[in-house]
GROMACS .gro file of C-alpha atoms in nm:
model
  499
    1MET     CA    1  11.014   8.221  12.911
    2ALA     CA    2  11.173   8.553  12.797
    3SER     CA    3  10.979   8.862  12.862
    4GLU     CA    4  10.763   9.051  12.556
    5ARG     CA    5  11.066   9.300  12.515
    6GLN     CA    6  11.323   9.075  12.514
    7LEU     CA    7  11.097   8.813  12.275
    8SER     CA    8  11.068   9.125  12.026
    9ARG     CA    9  11.477   9.142  12.034
   10ILE     CA   10  11.576   8.805  12.053
   11SER     CA   11  11.328   8.679  11.806
   12ARG     CA   12  11.408   8.956  11.553
   13ARG     CA   13  11.769   8.849  11.558
   14SER     CA   14  11.699   8.482  11.583
   15LEU     CA   15  11.431   8.509  11.295
   16LEU     CA   16  11.681   8.682  11.056
   17GLY     CA   17  11.891   8.384  11.113
   18GLY     CA   18  12.161   8.550  11.320
   19THR     CA   19  12.357   8.363  11.619
   20ALA     CA   20  12.192   8.158  11.894
   21ALA     CA   21  12.428   8.163  12.126
   22ALA     CA   22  12.268   8.442  12.347
   23VAL     CA   23  11.903   8.296  12.273
   24GLY     CA   24  11.759   8.081  12.546
   25ALA     CA   25  11.673   7.710  12.427
   26ALA     CA   26  11.290   7.802  12.475
   27THR     CA   27  11.288   8.116  12.284
   28LEU     CA   28  11.452   7.959  12.041
   29SER     CA   29  11.254   7.652  11.913
   30ALA     CA   30  10.959   7.937  11.918
   31THR     CA   31  11.138   8.141  11.650
   32THR     CA   32  11.264   7.858  11.385
   33ALA     CA   33  11.237   8.028  11.089
   34GLY     CA   34  11.395   7.922  10.798
   35THR     CA   35  11.695   8.040  10.567
   36ALA     CA   36  11.690   7.996  10.202
   37SER     CA   37  11.995   7.827  10.203
   38ALA     CA   38  11.893   7.553  10.441
   39ALA     CA   39  11.654   7.435  10.205
   40THR     CA   40  11.694   7.416   9.836
   41SER     CA   41  11.343   7.252   9.752
   42ARG     CA   42  11.042   7.219   9.898
   43ASP     CA   43  10.696   7.035   9.784
   44VAL     CA   44  10.370   7.208   9.974
   45ASP     CA   45   9.996   7.261   9.895
   46VAL     CA   46  10.053   7.656   9.910
   47ALA     CA   47  10.357   7.876   9.831
   48ILE     CA   48  10.324   8.242   9.961
   49VAL     CA   49  10.519   8.488   9.893
   50GLY     CA   50  10.541   8.765  10.116
   51ALA     CA   51  10.593   8.733  10.518
   52GLY     CA   52  10.384   9.055  10.649
   53LEU     CA   53  10.073   9.010  10.846
   54ALA     CA   54   9.897   8.890  10.526
   55GLY     CA   55  10.111   8.607  10.395
   56LEU     CA   56  10.123   8.510  10.769
   57THR     CA   57   9.787   8.545  10.855
   58ALA     CA   58   9.711   8.317  10.554
   59ALA     CA   59   9.956   8.069  10.661
   60ARG     CA   60   9.826   8.009  10.998
   61ASP     CA   61   9.466   7.944  10.825
   62LEU     CA   62   9.570   7.732  10.588
   63VAL     CA   63   9.781   7.524  10.815
   64ALA     CA   64   9.514   7.489  11.100
   65ALA     CA   65   9.333   7.375  10.807
   66GLY     CA   66   9.585   7.104  10.741
   67LYS     CA   67   9.767   7.197  10.435
   68SER     CA   68  10.170   7.207  10.397
   69VAL     CA   69  10.272   7.553  10.349
   70VAL     CA   70  10.622   7.748  10.279
   71VAL     CA   71  10.609   8.148  10.324
   72LEU     CA   72  10.898   8.307  10.094
   73GLU     CA   73  11.019   8.657  10.257
   74ALA     CA   74  11.286   8.842  10.027
   75ARG     CA   75  11.362   9.052  10.381
   76ASP     CA   76  11.604   8.953  10.641
   77ARG     CA   77  11.293   8.956  10.909
   78VAL     CA   78  10.907   8.916  10.896
   79GLY     CA   79  10.639   9.218  10.913
   80GLY     CA   80  10.673   9.383  10.578
   81ARG     CA   81  10.539   9.755  10.631
   82VAL     CA   82  10.518   9.653  11.019
   83VAL     CA   83  10.899   9.697  11.133
   84GLY     CA   84  11.026   9.758  11.529
   85LEU     CA   85  11.366  10.004  11.530
   86ASP     CA   86  11.587   9.904  11.835
   87LEU     CA   87  11.674  10.221  12.021
   88ALA     CA   88  12.038  10.291  12.190
   89ASN     CA   89  11.805  10.336  12.502
   90GLY     CA   90  11.742   9.938  12.486
   91GLY     CA   91  11.357  10.023  12.388
   92ILE     CA   92  11.224   9.955  12.054
   93THR     CA   93  10.989  10.221  11.845
   94GLU     CA   94  10.806  10.139  11.523
   95GLY     CA   95  10.912  10.254  11.205
   96GLY     CA   96  10.580  10.092  11.046
   97GLY     CA   97  10.181  10.079  11.119
   98GLU     CA   98  10.209  10.101  11.464
   99PHE     CA   99   9.804  10.208  11.564
  100ILE     CA  100   9.488  10.073  11.576
  101GLY     CA  101   9.105  10.119  11.672
  102PRO     CA  102   8.764  10.081  11.679
  103THR     CA  103   8.627   9.816  11.437
  104GLN     CA  104   8.979   9.691  11.333
  105ASN     CA  105   8.882   9.390  11.488
  106ARG     CA  106   9.078   9.106  11.292
  107ILE     CA  107   9.425   9.276  11.375
  108LYS     CA  108   9.294   9.309  11.749
  109ALA     CA  109   9.172   8.922  11.761
  110LEU     CA  110   9.514   8.827  11.635
  111ALA     CA  111   9.730   8.992  11.901
  112ASP     CA  112   9.498   8.897  12.147
  113SER     CA  113   9.528   8.555  12.004
  114LEU     CA  114   9.924   8.553  12.055
  115GLY     CA  115   9.974   8.722  12.381
  116VAL     CA  116  10.016   9.108  12.251
  117GLN     CA  117   9.851   9.358  12.450
  118THR     CA  118   9.774   9.690  12.352
  119PHE     CA  119   9.778  10.024  12.566
  120THR     CA  120   9.610  10.355  12.501
  121THR     CA  121   9.802  10.654  12.260
  122TYR     CA  122   9.875  10.926  12.495
  123ASN     CA  123   9.627  11.178  12.444
  124THR     CA  124   9.613  11.416  12.743
  125GLY     CA  125   9.653  11.772  12.695
  126ASN     CA  126   9.644  11.990  12.396
  127ASN     CA  127   9.700  11.926  12.095
  128LEU     CA  128   9.895  12.169  11.855
  129LEU     CA  129   9.799  12.376  11.575
  130TYR     CA  130  10.122  12.562  11.444
  131LYS     CA  131   9.957  12.767  11.116
  132ASP     CA  132  10.073  13.104  10.967
  133GLY     CA  133  10.382  13.113  11.233
  134LYS     CA  134  10.191  13.091  11.493
  135LYS     CA  135  10.152  12.777  11.775
  136THR     CA  136   9.806  12.744  11.913
  137PRO     CA  137   9.730  12.481  12.194
  138TYR     CA  138   9.420  12.340  12.207
  139ALA     CA  139   9.172  12.093  12.372
  140THR     CA  140   9.084  11.784  12.227
  141ASP     CA  141   8.757  11.712  12.426
  142GLY     CA  142   8.607  12.008  12.393
  143ILE     CA  143   8.334  12.150  12.174
  144LEU     CA  144   8.504  12.067  11.836
  145GLY     CA  145   8.685  11.774  11.945
  146ALA     CA  146   8.979  11.720  11.766
  147VAL     CA  147   8.941  11.997  11.493
  148PRO     CA  148   9.231  12.226  11.501
  149PRO     CA  149   9.080  12.615  11.578
  150ILE     CA  150   9.093  12.754  11.258
  151ASP     CA  151   8.838  13.072  11.177
  152ALA     CA  152   8.444  13.044  11.176
  153ALA     CA  153   8.392  13.038  10.816
  154GLY     CA  154   8.672  12.802  10.780
  155LEU     CA  155   8.540  12.533  11.096
  156ALA     CA  156   8.152  12.577  10.900
  157ASN     CA  157   8.284  12.481  10.560
  158ALA     CA  158   8.489  12.206  10.667
  159ALA     CA  159   8.199  12.068  10.890
  160ILE     CA  160   7.994  12.086  10.527
  161VAL     CA  161   8.234  11.887  10.396
  162GLN     CA  162   8.330  11.623  10.615
  163ALA     CA  163   7.957  11.567  10.607
  164LYS     CA  164   7.978  11.527  10.231
  165LEU     CA  165   8.255  11.299  10.214
  166ASP     CA  166   8.090  11.056  10.459
  167ASP     CA  167   7.724  11.046  10.327
  168LEU     CA  168   7.908  11.020   9.936
  169ALA     CA  169   8.109  10.753  10.121
  170LYS     CA  170   7.835  10.544  10.218
  171LYS     CA  171   7.734  10.514   9.850
  172ILE     CA  172   8.022  10.293   9.783
  173PRO     CA  173   8.033   9.898   9.754
  174VAL     CA  174   8.350   9.844   9.943
  175ASP     CA  175   8.398   9.525   9.741
  176ALA     CA  176   8.364   9.691   9.430
  177PRO     CA  177   8.388  10.046   9.453
  178TRP     CA  178   8.409  10.073   9.071
  179THR     CA  179   8.067   9.942   9.053
  180ALA     CA  180   7.894  10.291   9.228
  181ALA     CA  181   7.621  10.437   9.086
  182LYS     CA  182   7.867  10.779   9.008
  183ALA     CA  183   8.166  10.614   9.012
  184ASP     CA  184   8.300  10.709   8.654
  185GLU     CA  185   8.198  11.078   8.724
  186TRP     CA  186   8.400  11.028   9.092
  187ASP     CA  187   8.703  10.864   8.917
  188ARG     CA  188   8.734  11.101   8.632
  189GLN     CA  189   8.829  11.347   8.885
  190THR     CA  190   9.109  11.413   9.151
  191PHE     CA  191   9.079  11.486   9.522
  192GLU     CA  192   9.242  11.786   9.501
  193THR     CA  193   9.001  11.909   9.187
  194TRP     CA  194   8.643  11.819   9.453
  195LEU     CA  195   8.841  11.983   9.753
  196ARG     CA  196   8.887  12.301   9.536
  197ALA     CA  197   8.493  12.327   9.446
  198ASN     CA  198   8.415  12.233   9.788
  199ALA     CA  199   8.628  12.340  10.025
  200VAL     CA  200   8.601  12.706   9.948
  201ILE     CA  201   8.750  12.845  10.234
  202PRO     CA  202   9.148  12.876  10.244
  203SER     CA  203   9.132  12.755  10.605
  204ALA     CA  204   8.917  12.449  10.556
  205LYS     CA  205   9.112  12.329  10.251
  206PHE     CA  206   9.415  12.369  10.514
  207LEU     CA  207   9.265  12.125  10.735
  208PHE     CA  208   9.177  11.874  10.418
  209ASP     CA  209   9.507  11.893  10.308
  210VAL     CA  210   9.664  11.766  10.600
  211ALA     CA  211   9.401  11.491  10.632
  212CYS     CA  212   9.495  11.381  10.277
  213THR     CA  213   9.854  11.396  10.352
  214SER     CA  214   9.877  11.214  10.691
  215ILE     CA  215   9.601  10.988  10.572
  216PHE     CA  216   9.756  10.883  10.252
  217SER     CA  217  10.090  11.007  10.228
  218ALA     CA  218   9.992  11.175   9.907
  219GLU     CA  219   9.925  11.456   9.807
  220PRO     CA  220   9.489  11.518   9.675
  221ARG     CA  221   9.622  11.587   9.296
  222GLU     CA  222   9.737  11.209   9.317
  223LEU     CA  223   9.440  11.071   9.432
  224SER     CA  224   9.107  10.948   9.220
  225PHE     CA  225   8.811  11.072   9.462
  226LEU     CA  226   8.652  10.780   9.403
  227PHE     CA  227   8.943  10.638   9.600
  228VAL     CA  228   8.943  10.872   9.840
  229LEU     CA  229   8.577  10.803   9.909
  230PHE     CA  230   8.665  10.381   9.910
  231TYR     CA  231   8.896  10.462  10.160
  232ILE     CA  232   8.675  10.632  10.378
  233ALA     CA  233   8.416  10.375  10.305
  234ALA     CA  234   8.685  10.095  10.453
  235ALA     CA  235   8.728  10.243  10.746
  236GLY     CA  236   8.468  10.060  10.905
  237ASP     CA  237   8.313   9.732  10.907
  238ALA     CA  238   7.976   9.553  10.813
  239ALA     CA  239   7.821   9.691  11.133
  240ASN     CA  240   7.959   9.991  11.096
  241PRO     CA  241   7.994  10.260  10.840
  242GLY     CA  242   8.318  10.404  10.731
  243THR     CA  243   8.399  10.751  10.856
  244LEU     CA  244   8.626  11.027  10.767
  245GLU     CA  245   8.612  11.101  11.112
  246ARG     CA  246   8.752  10.748  11.206
  247LEU     CA  247   9.047  10.778  11.005
  248THR     CA  248   9.150  11.087  11.176
  249GLU     CA  249   9.105  11.072  11.510
  250THR     CA  250   9.303  10.910  11.796
  251ALA     CA  251   9.046  10.852  12.092
  252GLY     CA  252   8.793  10.647  11.919
  253GLY     CA  253   8.941  10.658  11.580
  254ALA     CA  254   9.230  10.451  11.399
  255GLN     CA  255   9.542  10.620  11.612
  256GLU     CA  256   9.313  10.509  11.979
  257LEU     CA  257   9.595  10.192  12.053
  258ARG     CA  258   9.922  10.083  12.053
  259PHE     CA  259  10.096   9.747  12.068
  260VAL     CA  260  10.360   9.684  12.446
  261GLY     CA  261  10.639   9.605  12.302
  262GLY     CA  262  10.583   9.728  11.944
  263SER     CA  263  10.386   9.650  11.678
  264GLN     CA  264  10.642   9.405  11.518
  265LEU     CA  265  10.577   9.193  11.779
  266VAL     CA  266  10.273   9.051  11.634
  267PRO     CA  267  10.423   8.932  11.350
  268ILE     CA  268  10.706   8.806  11.508
  269LYS     CA  269  10.560   8.562  11.699
  270LEU     CA  270  10.270   8.446  11.436
  271ALA     CA  271  10.591   8.378  11.222
  272ALA     CA  272  10.743   8.172  11.555
  273SER     CA  273  10.388   7.984  11.530
  274LEU     CA  274  10.497   7.897  11.179
  275GLY     CA  275  10.858   7.777  11.233
  276ASP     CA  276  11.062   7.687  10.948
  277ARG     CA  277  10.790   7.757  10.692
  278VAL     CA  278  10.866   8.074  10.671
  279VAL     CA  279  11.214   8.107  10.478
  280LEU     CA  280  11.398   8.467  10.471
  281SER     CA  281  11.609   8.631  10.225
  282ALA     CA  282  11.442   8.471   9.984
  283PRO     CA  283  11.309   8.717   9.721
  284VAL     CA  284  11.121   8.550   9.457
  285ARG     CA  285  11.186   8.580   9.101
  286THR     CA  286  10.960   8.382   8.938
  287ILE     CA  287  10.619   8.186   8.958
  288ALA     CA  288  10.583   7.924   8.677
  289LYS     CA  289  10.292   7.684   8.556
  290SER     CA  290  10.381   7.315   8.633
  291ALA     CA  291  10.211   7.038   8.512
  292ASP     CA  292  10.105   6.974   8.917
  293GLY     CA  293  10.062   7.323   8.979
  294TYR     CA  294  10.324   7.611   8.998
  295VAL     CA  295  10.697   7.625   9.040
  296VAL     CA  296  10.819   7.940   9.265
  297THR     CA  297  11.159   8.050   9.230
  298ALA     CA  298  11.317   8.210   9.482
  299ASP     CA  299  11.656   8.310   9.588
  300GLY     CA  300  11.844   7.988   9.737
  301ILE     CA  301  11.495   7.788   9.752
  302THR     CA  302  11.218   7.653   9.434
  303VAL     CA  303  10.932   7.569   9.597
  304ASN     CA  304  10.681   7.340   9.392
  305ALA     CA  305  10.295   7.433   9.503
  306ARG     CA  306   9.993   7.320   9.396
  307LYS     CA  307   9.855   7.699   9.449
  308VAL     CA  308   9.999   8.062   9.529
  309VAL     CA  309   9.935   8.312   9.742
  310VAL     CA  310  10.151   8.679   9.658
  311ALA     CA  311  10.095   8.878   9.952
  312LEU     CA  312  10.221   9.176   9.838
  313ALA     CA  313  10.185   9.530   9.735
  314PRO     CA  314  10.056   9.563   9.358
  315PRO     CA  315  10.377   9.749   9.250
  316LEU     CA  316  10.592   9.517   9.412
  317ALA     CA  317  10.363   9.193   9.263
  318ALA     CA  318  10.466   9.287   8.944
  319ARG     CA  319  10.834   9.267   8.988
  320ILE     CA  320  10.769   8.911   8.947
  321THR     CA  321  10.784   8.734   8.646
  322TYR     CA  322  10.478   8.487   8.587
  323ASP     CA  323  10.476   8.272   8.307
  324PRO     CA  324  10.245   8.248   8.159
  325LEU     CA  325  10.210   8.605   8.129
  326LEU     CA  326   9.924   8.772   8.354
  327PRO     CA  327   9.629   8.908   8.217
  328ALA     CA  328   9.714   9.234   8.042
  329ALA     CA  329   9.453   9.394   8.308
  330ARG     CA  330   9.605   9.280   8.584
  331ASP     CA  331   9.948   9.374   8.457
  332GLN     CA  332   9.793   9.744   8.381
  333LEU     CA  333   9.625   9.737   8.726
  334THR     CA  334   9.994   9.669   8.890
  335GLN     CA  335  10.125   9.927   8.691
  336ARG     CA  336   9.886  10.176   8.818
  337LEU     CA  337   9.893  10.134   9.165
  338PRO     CA  338  10.222  10.316   9.311
  339MET     CA  339  10.322  10.358   9.635
  340ALA     CA  340  10.265  10.690   9.847
  341SER     CA  341  10.547  10.868  10.001
  342VAL     CA  342  10.638  10.825  10.323
  343GLY     CA  343  10.860  10.803  10.661
  344LYS     CA  344  10.886  10.855  11.026
  345ALA     CA  345  11.150  11.029  11.176
  346ILE     CA  346  11.169  10.943  11.551
  347ALA     CA  347  11.343  11.152  11.832
  348ILE     CA  348  11.422  11.015  12.189
  349TYR     CA  349  11.459  11.178  12.452
  350ASP     CA  350  11.483  11.092  12.840
  351THR     CA  351  11.148  11.231  12.900
  352PRO     CA  352  10.859  11.334  12.737
  353PHE     CA  353  10.936  11.676  12.824
  354TRP     CA  354  10.616  11.836  12.626
  355ARG     CA  355  10.374  11.614  12.888
  356ALA     CA  356  10.466  11.852  13.151
  357ASP     CA  357  10.433  12.155  12.931
  358GLY     CA  358  10.032  12.052  12.878
  359PHE     CA  359  10.086  11.891  12.539
  360ASN     CA  360   9.979  11.531  12.425
  361GLY     CA  361  10.280  11.567  12.145
  362GLN     CA  362  10.012  11.556  11.845
  363VAL     CA  363  10.069  11.828  11.572
  364VAL     CA  364   9.930  11.983  11.276
  365SER     CA  365  10.111  12.197  11.070
  366ASP     CA  366  10.109  12.415  10.751
  367THR     CA  367  10.483  12.426  10.726
  368GLY     CA  368  10.813  12.238  10.756
  369VAL     CA  369  10.912  11.885  10.664
  370ILE     CA  370  10.680  11.742  10.943
  371SER     CA  371  10.337  11.836  10.929
  372SER     CA  372  10.194  11.589  11.187
  373THR     CA  373  10.366  11.435  11.521
  374PHE     CA  374  10.259  11.187  11.753
  375ASP     CA  375  10.406  11.082  12.136
  376ASN     CA  376  10.588  10.772  12.029
  377SER     CA  377  10.672  10.705  12.419
  378PRO     CA  378  10.657  10.346  12.618
  379PRO     CA  379  10.348  10.297  12.800
  380ASP     CA  380  10.569  10.390  13.143
  381ALA     CA  381  10.718  10.692  13.025
  382SER     CA  382  11.027  10.562  13.137
  383TYR     CA  383  11.162  10.793  12.794
  384GLY     CA  384  11.017  10.998  12.569
  385ALA     CA  385  10.957  10.937  12.227
  386LEU     CA  386  10.854  11.191  12.000
  387MET     CA  387  10.757  11.056  11.625
  388GLY     CA  388  10.712  11.296  11.307
  389PHE     CA  389  10.560  11.162  10.943
  390ILE     CA  390  10.756  11.270  10.682
  391GLU     CA  391  10.482  11.228  10.371
  392ALA     CA  392  10.385  11.312   9.985
  393ASP     CA  393  10.579  11.588   9.858
  394GLU     CA  394  10.790  11.658  10.169
  395ALA     CA  395  10.913  11.313  10.151
  396ARG     CA  396  11.008  11.279   9.804
  397LYS     CA  397  11.187  11.619   9.840
  398LEU     CA  398  11.437  11.454  10.125
  399ASP     CA  399  11.460  11.065   9.914
  400ALA     CA  400  11.851  11.154   9.834
  401ALA     CA  401  11.899  11.363  10.137
  402SER     CA  402  12.175  11.199  10.378
  403GLU     CA  403  12.031  11.112  10.695
  404ALA     CA  404  12.210  11.358  10.870
  405GLU     CA  405  12.027  11.615  10.694
  406VAL     CA  406  11.703  11.469  10.724
  407ARG     CA  407  11.781  11.490  11.114
  408ALA     CA  408  11.844  11.846  11.123
  409ALA     CA  409  11.500  11.956  10.945
  410VAL     CA  410  11.312  11.698  11.152
  411LEU     CA  411  11.491  11.838  11.465
  412LYS     CA  412  11.418  12.187  11.338
  413ASP     CA  413  11.075  12.136  11.316
  414TYR     CA  414  11.063  11.976  11.671
  415THR     CA  415  11.208  12.263  11.828
  416THR     CA  416  10.953  12.495  11.632
  417TYR     CA  417  10.688  12.309  11.817
  418PHE     CA  418  10.798  12.203  12.099
  419GLY     CA  419  11.062  12.440  12.218
  420ALA     CA  420  11.464  12.461  12.275
  421LYS     CA  421  11.405  12.099  12.496
  422ALA     CA  422  11.333  11.920  12.120
  423ALA     CA  423  11.646  12.021  11.950
  424SER     CA  424  11.858  11.770  12.159
  425PRO     CA  425  11.783  11.397  12.176
  426SER     CA  426  11.960  11.132  12.346
  427SER     CA  427  11.915  10.913  11.968
  428PHE     CA  428  11.771  10.955  11.679
  429VAL     CA  429  11.599  10.663  11.416
  430LEU     CA  430  11.467  10.712  11.083
  431GLN     CA  431  11.294  10.487  10.844
  432ARG     CA  432  11.252  10.602  10.528
  433TRP     CA  433  11.027  10.378  10.336
  434ASN     CA  434  11.088  10.495   9.978
  435ASN     CA  435  11.432  10.402  10.010
  436GLU     CA  436  11.322  10.015  10.127
  437ALA     CA  437  11.443   9.783   9.880
  438TYR     CA  438  11.133   9.562   9.912
  439THR     CA  439  10.853   9.837   9.946
  440ARG     CA  440  10.984  10.131   9.775
  441GLY     CA  441  10.707  10.370   9.933
  442GLY     CA  442  10.426  10.352  10.185
  443PRO     CA  443  10.200  10.329  10.347
  444VAL     CA  444   9.934  10.197  10.107
  445SER     CA  445   9.959  10.209   9.721
  446ILE     CA  446   9.732  10.471   9.569
  447ALA     CA  447   9.491  10.512   9.283
  448ALA     CA  448   9.509  10.809   9.024
  449PRO     CA  449   9.197  10.884   8.822
  450GLY     CA  450   9.046  10.624   8.592
  451VAL     CA  451   9.258  10.319   8.756
  452LEU     CA  452   8.946  10.172   8.965
  453THR     CA  453   8.669  10.184   8.731
  454GLN     CA  454   8.904  10.058   8.446
  455TYR     CA  455   9.125   9.788   8.645
  456GLY     CA  456   8.978   9.750   8.968
  457PRO     CA  457   8.824   9.416   8.904
  458ALA     CA  458   9.151   9.252   8.882
  459LEU     CA  459   9.250   9.321   9.237
  460ARG     CA  460   9.151   9.050   9.383
  461ALA     CA  461   9.028   8.775   9.084
  462PRO     CA  462   9.265   8.487   9.082
  463VAL     CA  463   9.470   8.389   8.813
  464GLY     CA  464   9.473   8.017   8.741
  465GLY     CA  465   9.606   7.882   9.075
  466ILE     CA  466   9.733   8.223   9.156
  467HIS     CA  467   9.592   8.459   9.439
  468TRP     CA  468   9.620   8.779   9.537
  469ALA     CA  469   9.661   8.938   9.944
  470GLY     CA  470   9.765   9.195  10.116
  471THR     CA  471   9.632   9.535  10.274
  472GLU     CA  472   9.549   9.665   9.921
  473THR     CA  473   9.288   9.364   9.880
  474SER     CA  474   9.073   9.434  10.172
  475THR     CA  475   8.750   9.551  10.196
  476TYR     CA  476   8.783   9.733  10.489
  477TRP     CA  477   9.091   9.893  10.638
  478MET     CA  478   9.298   9.913  10.295
  479GLY     CA  479   9.604  10.048  10.386
  480PHE     CA  480   9.598   9.934  10.786
  481MET     CA  481   9.748   9.636  10.979
  482ASP     CA  482   9.369   9.526  11.024
  483GLY     CA  483   9.335   9.527  10.608
  484ALA     CA  484   9.631   9.282  10.563
  485VAL     CA  485   9.497   9.062  10.821
  486ARG     CA  486   9.163   9.030  10.648
  487SER     CA  487   9.309   8.991  10.325
  488GLY     CA  488   9.495   8.677  10.480
  489GLU     CA  489   9.193   8.548  10.631
  490ARG     CA  490   9.002   8.619  10.307
  491VAL     CA  491   9.286   8.434  10.084
  492ALA     CA  492   9.291   8.119  10.277
  493LYS     CA  493   8.909   8.070  10.242
  494GLU     CA  494   8.967   8.116   9.870
  495VAL     CA  495   9.247   7.864   9.829
  496LEU     CA  496   9.093   7.653  10.069
  497ALA     CA  497   8.791   7.627   9.842
  498VAL     CA  498   8.965   7.535   9.528
  499LEU     CA  499   9.248   7.280   9.680
   0.00000   0.00000   0.00000
């Protein structure tokens, strides 16, 4: 059988319907996803829209229960917001979701079941704070942990604010945040308004502004305070209450581990196990009620199904035509949950040179296109990969820029942070989710004030035989790969209960 790296590359090619000439028979047989042109009509128990982790997980569980399914994917690949980017040196890096950490046990269990291993995110050496034009290295294992070394007053204020956020988050029912005792009060204000009243020291406000854009790829002014509290509450599981620290930390937090071979290897292998039940290049246009269930019409294929699972981000689910119309509450909800704004820029070097300089590749900055970076090098450090997030306002500013212009801006920041060696990478890759046709932003849909309390109950409520999945519908780890897997497992149980 092929190695994991070969499978990641070959299965991506075969799943995309490309030539099989270079694919060994054993590998090809494991990755025989269909294409829309290969079949014009199918009759199944469940039609699933979207071959991201949510849709594929739901398909796995339904098939295991003896149900027939078809997964319709608009893109020419599986994975949704999880994608591997091929590098000129033969490696693969992550263009979307890549990290997992403690309490994200559903994505870990799925990866384990597929034989996809994890390794620890590189975290040895100093972090770097770049603030007010000054570079300050700082250890992550000292008395302050990974908190950047701002002034004492700011640190004291930040500690109080973080404790208050964690305490308020404990009051949020993760399955229905709109029912919290103070939901109306918290949903009437933005996170920005709350921070201004609580993070009263400018340096403390800076820390939470950076945390906000790093977590949500959105500015504090864009987010309902109730939504932020729910997101913190969701960063855990039934036995471990969510905390802000778990969202932001590397060691012991959501960025602790990466996948050997890249994160897209998980959906690739999962899709391979489903074979031609997965149909690529088949964007769904309409879902219409029929006498026996639903008729799902996609480019090149029509599916007759008893039930339908829509495993898409809410604003993308809204682009499908439904007959009859969806209830107003559901449609209004999807109009009010836009995608955040994010891109990832990865510069490739012959070696991870910053390690020799005593840095772990992680930066927190108050300026530039890139305000947060990670060492994205492979586990054997056979080359260096420096990844930076382009987020929120900075991402929107560059939506219309050329790739060359983005590259120049990114490398300017990398050079500021890590010196002249960063100016000349051997290659450079860019994933701009705002400009991705079937995503249009990321990593998650966000809620402004008033959305959750007015429309939240429509988030997961089935509409007849149409059921909803996707990371936005998860009660734990919404916005993360783990949340997507959880939503797929939940919706499969939901559908099985009514079939």
